[in-house]
Structure formats: C-alpha cells, structure tokens
mmCIF file of C-alpha atoms in Angstrom:
data_model
loop_
_atom_site.group_PDB
_atom_site.id
_atom_site.type_symbol
_atom_site.label_atom_id
_atom_site.label_comp_id
_atom_site.label_asym_id
_atom_site.label_seq_id
_atom_site.Cartn_x
_atom_site.Cartn_y
_atom_site.Cartn_z
ATOM 1 C CA MET A 232 -357.158 210.606 -149.798
ATOM 2 C CA ASN A 233 -354.011 212.845 -148.347
ATOM 3 C CA LYS A 234 -354.777 210.857 -144.874
ATOM 4 C CA ILE A 235 -353.900 207.972 -146.630
ATOM 5 C CA LEU A 236 -350.975 209.146 -148.173
ATOM 6 C CA LEU A 237 -349.646 210.356 -145.356
ATOM 7 C CA THR A 238 -349.818 206.977 -143.398
ATOM 8 C CA ALA A 239 -348.743 204.874 -146.243
ATOM 9 C CA LEU A 240 -345.297 207.311 -145.952
ATOM 10 C CA LEU A 241 -345.252 206.958 -142.470
ATOM 11 C CA ALA A 242 -345.450 203.466 -142.590
ATOM 12 C CA LEU A 243 -342.861 203.157 -144.968
ATOM 13 C CA SER A 244 -340.094 205.275 -143.388
ATOM 14 C CA ALA A 245 -340.560 204.180 -140.363
ATOM 15 C CA PRO A 246 -337.576 201.436 -139.178
ATOM 16 C CA THR A 247 -339.354 197.687 -138.320
ATOM 17 C CA TRP A 248 -337.503 195.683 -136.048
ATOM 18 C CA ALA A 249 -337.380 192.088 -136.525
ATOM 19 C CA GLY A 250 -335.339 191.071 -133.341
ATOM 20 C CA THR A 251 -332.022 191.800 -131.935
ATOM 21 C CA THR A 252 -328.858 189.695 -131.004
ATOM 22 C CA SER A 253 -325.497 190.248 -129.531
ATOM 23 C CA SER A 254 -322.171 189.429 -129.191
ATOM 24 C CA ASN A 255 -319.147 189.827 -126.579
ATOM 25 C CA LEU A 256 -316.364 192.263 -127.880
ATOM 26 C CA THR A 257 -313.380 190.870 -125.864
ATOM 27 C CA ASN A 258 -310.169 193.371 -125.592
ATOM 28 C CA SER A 259 -307.025 191.983 -123.950
ATOM 29 C CA SER A 260 -303.180 193.058 -123.136
ATOM 30 C CA GLN A 261 -300.262 191.194 -121.864
ATOM 31 C CA VAL A 262 -297.736 193.329 -119.628
ATOM 32 C CA LEU A 263 -294.559 191.026 -119.693
ATOM 33 C CA SER A 264 -292.008 191.018 -116.735
ATOM 34 C CA SER A 265 -289.526 192.676 -117.526
ATOM 35 C CA CYS A 266 -285.777 193.794 -116.113
ATOM 36 C CA SER A 267 -282.478 194.852 -116.388
ATOM 37 C CA LEU A 268 -279.460 194.918 -114.264
ATOM 38 C CA SER A 269 -276.103 197.063 -113.877
ATOM 39 C CA VAL A 270 -273.618 197.084 -111.816
ATOM 40 C CA GLY A 271 -273.747 200.321 -109.020
ATOM 41 C CA GLU A 272 -270.682 199.872 -107.829
ATOM 42 C CA HIS A 273 -267.715 197.011 -107.441
ATOM 43 C CA ILE A 274 -266.806 195.740 -104.139
ATOM 44 C CA ASN A 275 -263.112 197.052 -103.560
ATOM 45 C CA PHE A 276 -261.567 195.538 -100.746
ATOM 46 C CA GLY A 277 -258.248 198.546 -100.689
ATOM 47 C CA VAL A 278 -254.705 198.053 -100.102
ATOM 48 C CA VAL A 279 -253.620 195.038 -98.138
ATOM 49 C CA ASN A 280 -250.821 195.367 -95.428
ATOM 50 C CA ALA A 281 -250.432 191.520 -94.762
ATOM 51 C CA LEU A 282 -248.532 192.410 -91.383
ATOM 52 C CA THR A 283 -250.846 194.157 -89.992
ATOM 53 C CA ASP A 284 -254.359 193.748 -91.408
ATOM 54 C CA THR A 285 -256.312 190.633 -89.812
ATOM 55 C CA THR A 286 -259.377 191.426 -91.891
ATOM 56 C CA LYS A 287 -260.248 193.829 -94.866
ATOM 57 C CA THR A 288 -263.958 194.890 -96.081
ATOM 58 C CA GLY A 289 -265.596 196.210 -99.041
ATOM 59 C CA SER A 290 -269.270 196.933 -100.401
ATOM 60 C CA GLY A 291 -270.680 197.107 -103.573
ATOM 61 C CA SER A 292 -273.979 197.216 -105.093
ATOM 62 C CA VAL A 293 -275.931 196.343 -108.380
ATOM 63 C CA ARG A 294 -279.019 198.468 -109.767
ATOM 64 C CA ALA A 295 -282.383 196.108 -110.996
ATOM 65 C CA SER A 296 -284.659 198.002 -112.685
ATOM 66 C CA CYS A 297 -288.196 195.608 -113.330
ATOM 67 C CA THR A 298 -291.574 195.737 -113.860
ATOM 68 C CA LYS A 299 -294.054 195.417 -110.540
ATOM 69 C CA GLY A 300 -293.550 192.048 -108.926
ATOM 70 C CA SER A 301 -290.962 189.876 -107.368
ATOM 71 C CA TYR A 302 -287.529 188.913 -108.552
ATOM 72 C CA ALA A 303 -285.039 186.570 -107.334
ATOM 73 C CA LEU A 304 -280.968 187.826 -107.112
ATOM 74 C CA THR A 305 -278.617 185.097 -107.312
ATOM 75 C CA VAL A 306 -274.708 185.528 -107.350
ATOM 76 C CA SER A 307 -272.259 182.957 -108.696
ATOM 77 C CA TYR A 308 -269.472 181.305 -106.576
ATOM 78 C CA GLY A 309 -266.607 183.274 -108.810
ATOM 79 C CA ALA A 310 -263.970 182.606 -111.142
ATOM 80 C CA ASN A 311 -261.427 181.498 -108.622
ATOM 81 C CA SER A 312 -264.233 178.976 -106.576
ATOM 82 C CA LYS A 313 -263.337 175.715 -107.349
ATOM 83 C CA TYR A 314 -264.918 172.140 -106.118
ATOM 84 C CA TRP A 315 -263.554 170.728 -102.654
ATOM 85 C CA ILE A 316 -263.416 166.941 -103.242
ATOM 86 C CA TRP A 317 -263.889 164.221 -100.256
ATOM 87 C CA SER A 318 -265.125 160.372 -100.316
ATOM 88 C CA ASN A 319 -267.311 158.961 -97.860
ATOM 89 C CA ALA A 320 -267.093 155.535 -97.684
ATOM 90 C CA GLY A 321 -270.570 154.005 -99.460
ATOM 91 C CA GLN A 322 -271.814 157.040 -99.599
ATOM 92 C CA GLY A 323 -270.351 158.014 -103.013
ATOM 93 C CA THR A 324 -268.242 161.384 -103.538
ATOM 94 C CA THR A 325 -268.945 164.694 -102.082
ATOM 95 C CA TYR A 326 -268.296 167.827 -103.894
ATOM 96 C CA ARG A 327 -268.290 170.980 -102.300
ATOM 97 C CA CYS A 328 -267.432 174.672 -103.618
ATOM 98 C CA ARG A 329 -264.526 176.014 -101.637
ATOM 99 C CA ALA A 330 -264.864 179.831 -100.313
ATOM 100 C CA ARG A 331 -265.121 182.597 -102.798
ATOM 101 C CA ALA A 332 -261.408 183.745 -103.722
ATOM 102 C CA MET A 333 -259.729 186.605 -105.437
ATOM 103 C CA ALA A 334 -256.441 185.564 -107.437
ATOM 104 C CA ASN A 335 -253.315 187.095 -108.070
ATOM 105 C CA GLY A 336 -252.514 185.234 -111.704
ATOM 106 C CA LYS A 337 -249.773 183.178 -109.802
ATOM 107 C CA GLY A 338 -251.031 180.716 -108.057
ATOM 108 C CA SER A 339 -252.066 182.828 -105.228
ATOM 109 C CA THR A 340 -255.666 183.499 -103.817
ATOM 110 C CA LEU A 341 -257.212 185.624 -100.678
ATOM 111 C CA GLN A 342 -260.620 184.170 -99.720
ATOM 112 C CA TYR A 343 -263.558 186.654 -99.299
ATOM 113 C CA ASP A 344 -267.225 185.976 -98.214
ATOM 114 C CA LEU A 345 -270.223 188.005 -98.925
ATOM 115 C CA TYR A 346 -272.734 189.394 -97.013
ATOM 116 C CA THR A 347 -276.543 190.840 -97.740
ATOM 117 C CA ASP A 348 -276.050 193.440 -94.783
ATOM 118 C CA SER A 349 -273.345 195.964 -93.420
ATOM 119 C CA GLY A 350 -273.086 193.848 -89.947
ATOM 120 C CA PHE A 351 -271.932 190.718 -91.797
ATOM 121 C CA THR A 352 -274.550 188.556 -90.171
ATOM 122 C CA GLN A 353 -276.068 187.220 -93.684
ATOM 123 C CA PRO A 354 -273.679 185.408 -95.601
ATOM 124 C CA VAL A 355 -274.490 185.042 -99.004
ATOM 125 C CA SER A 356 -273.621 180.797 -98.849
ATOM 126 C CA THR A 357 -270.808 178.526 -100.773
ATOM 127 C CA SER A 358 -272.288 175.700 -98.931
ATOM 128 C CA ASP A 359 -274.196 173.487 -101.536
ATOM 129 C CA GLN A 360 -272.724 170.478 -102.486
ATOM 130 C CA ILE A 361 -273.565 167.404 -104.645
ATOM 131 C CA MET A 362 -273.282 163.843 -104.134
ATOM 132 C CA ILE A 363 -271.593 162.277 -107.420
ATOM 133 C CA SER A 364 -271.188 158.158 -107.290
ATOM 134 C CA GLY A 365 -268.289 157.594 -109.475
ATOM 135 C CA GLY A 366 -265.943 159.669 -111.947
ATOM 136 C CA THR A 367 -263.394 162.470 -110.666
ATOM 137 C CA TYR A 368 -264.175 166.215 -111.040
ATOM 138 C CA VAL A 369 -260.413 167.897 -110.069
ATOM 139 C CA ASN A 370 -259.950 171.759 -109.896
ATOM 140 C CA THR A 371 -263.361 171.775 -111.712
ATOM 141 C CA PRO A 372 -264.709 175.844 -111.415
ATOM 142 C CA CYS A 373 -267.955 175.827 -109.537
ATOM 143 C CA THR A 374 -271.230 176.514 -111.399
ATOM 144 C CA LEU A 375 -273.968 176.541 -108.890
ATOM 145 C CA ASN A 376 -275.768 179.745 -107.790
ATOM 146 C CA SER A 377 -276.400 180.676 -104.632
ATOM 147 C CA ALA A 378 -279.378 182.356 -103.668
ATOM 148 C CA TRP A 379 -278.692 185.946 -102.491
ATOM 149 C CA THR A 380 -282.236 188.133 -102.441
ATOM 150 C CA SER A 381 -285.519 188.723 -103.247
ATOM 151 C CA VAL A 382 -286.266 191.822 -104.446
ATOM 152 C CA VAL A 383 -290.091 193.158 -104.288
ATOM 153 C CA PHE A 384 -291.064 196.038 -106.590
ATOM 154 C CA SER A 385 -293.754 197.970 -105.296
ATOM 155 C CA SER A 386 -294.222 199.587 -108.630
ATOM 156 C CA PRO A 387 -291.764 199.804 -111.683
ATOM 157 C CA GLY A 388 -288.472 201.565 -111.158
ATOM 158 C CA THR A 389 -284.966 201.166 -110.133
ATOM 159 C CA GLN A 390 -283.811 199.629 -106.969
ATOM 160 C CA THR A 391 -280.173 199.491 -105.789
ATOM 161 C CA VAL A 392 -279.528 196.269 -103.827
ATOM 162 C CA PRO A 393 -276.131 196.369 -101.586
ATOM 163 C CA LEU A 394 -273.724 193.482 -101.094
ATOM 164 C CA TYR A 395 -271.172 193.668 -98.744
ATOM 165 C CA GLY A 396 -267.446 191.245 -98.754
ATOM 166 C CA LYS A 397 -265.482 190.412 -95.999
ATOM 167 C CA MET A 398 -261.782 189.212 -96.130
ATOM 168 C CA THR A 399 -259.723 187.717 -93.695
ATOM 169 C CA VAL A 400 -256.116 188.364 -94.258
ATOM 170 C CA ASN A 401 -253.235 185.781 -94.157
ATOM 171 C CA ASN A 402 -249.854 186.952 -93.396
ATOM 172 C CA THR A 403 -248.283 184.985 -95.337
ATOM 173 C CA VAL A 404 -249.966 185.676 -98.662
ATOM 174 C CA ASN A 405 -247.962 186.810 -101.746
ATOM 175 C CA ALA A 406 -247.622 190.088 -103.002
ATOM 176 C CA GLY A 407 -249.824 191.710 -106.036
ATOM 177 C CA VAL A 408 -253.153 192.263 -107.702
ATOM 178 C CA TYR A 409 -256.049 190.325 -106.715
ATOM 179 C CA THR A 410 -259.448 189.661 -108.532
ATOM 180 C CA ASP A 411 -262.318 188.008 -108.780
ATOM 181 C CA SER A 412 -265.263 187.904 -111.301
ATOM 182 C CA LEU A 413 -268.910 187.250 -109.992
ATOM 183 C CA VAL A 414 -272.115 186.825 -112.017
ATOM 184 C CA ILE A 415 -275.278 188.466 -111.145
ATOM 185 C CA THR A 416 -278.443 187.201 -112.083
ATOM 186 C CA ILE A 417 -281.680 188.229 -111.934
ATOM 187 C CA THR A 418 -284.690 186.162 -112.353
ATOM 188 C CA PHE A 419 -288.033 187.220 -113.722
#
C-alpha cells in the first residue's frame, strides 16, 4: 500500500504540460538626428586704407555639433545683398542676388565674397537667380540660401567649419564702420 500511495503522490506533484505556445517581444528605440550650431569666430577684414589697400581677407568659423551622419550647411546672402533686376524681351524678368556687401548705415557698401578654402578658389555662390513674369521687386533683400558645404560626422561630436572672406577695396569708398549679418543654417 505504501507503494501505491507513493506513486499517487508522485503523480500529483509532477507538472503535466498540455502543449506550448510562444510570442515575440520586440524592443525598439529611435535615435533622432540632432545638431547645434554656434559661431566660432566672426570674419573681420580689419582696418582698410582705401588709398593703398586693393584687397583684404579675413576668416571665421562655425562650430557644429551633431549626431553621427551627414548634414548640410547653408549661408544666407546677408542683410545688405539685394536683388539685381534686368529684363529679357519675352523671357520675363530675372532677379539675381548681388554680391554680399557690408554697409555703413549711410548708403555706402563694401562688397565681399565668401569661400570654403583659404586659397579663395571655392566660392560660396550668390549666383542663384529666379525668373518672375510680371510684378516688380525693387531693392528686395535676397532670402535664398546658398549651399556652403556638407559636413560628415563619423561619430557624434563637434567640428569647426571654416569660412573665408575676401573683399576688393574700392578707393572711392566712404570712411566708416561697415558690417553685414549672415545667417548660417544646418539642415539635419
């Protein structure tokens, strides 16, 4: 009888499985593209002697901090670049942004160009143009951005991106302090 009782107790304590089923547990996360941008150094052309200087150069930089990936930098035409207007018979009117310029607040300007290299061979364009039929825009600020460079971050971090300026000095320019303001944008 002890043998029967022991067998009965073992049968009651052992689990019995009727079958199995399974399900998948999915884990996920999303890493967003993220960037910040700050000015590293403003471009300063220095003091100009309109009687002896023919060109002046300067350099500046921005600091970009981004997650790993590729991002585009653009630079505006500046506060003093205006549309240059001319008409082509039967073709509408073409509006082209003039060169970037610093202004002294009294109507005088100093034109300058921006470059991506210290040798001044890779310009940051102001050649964008738009065709408009009808309507008249006179002395309208340029709002188009021009491509500057593509920045690739092989790992998250901060990169300093240089920008170079060059201006041809006109000896008829008026004395004064000349400034311009550019908007740098990073697209991510």
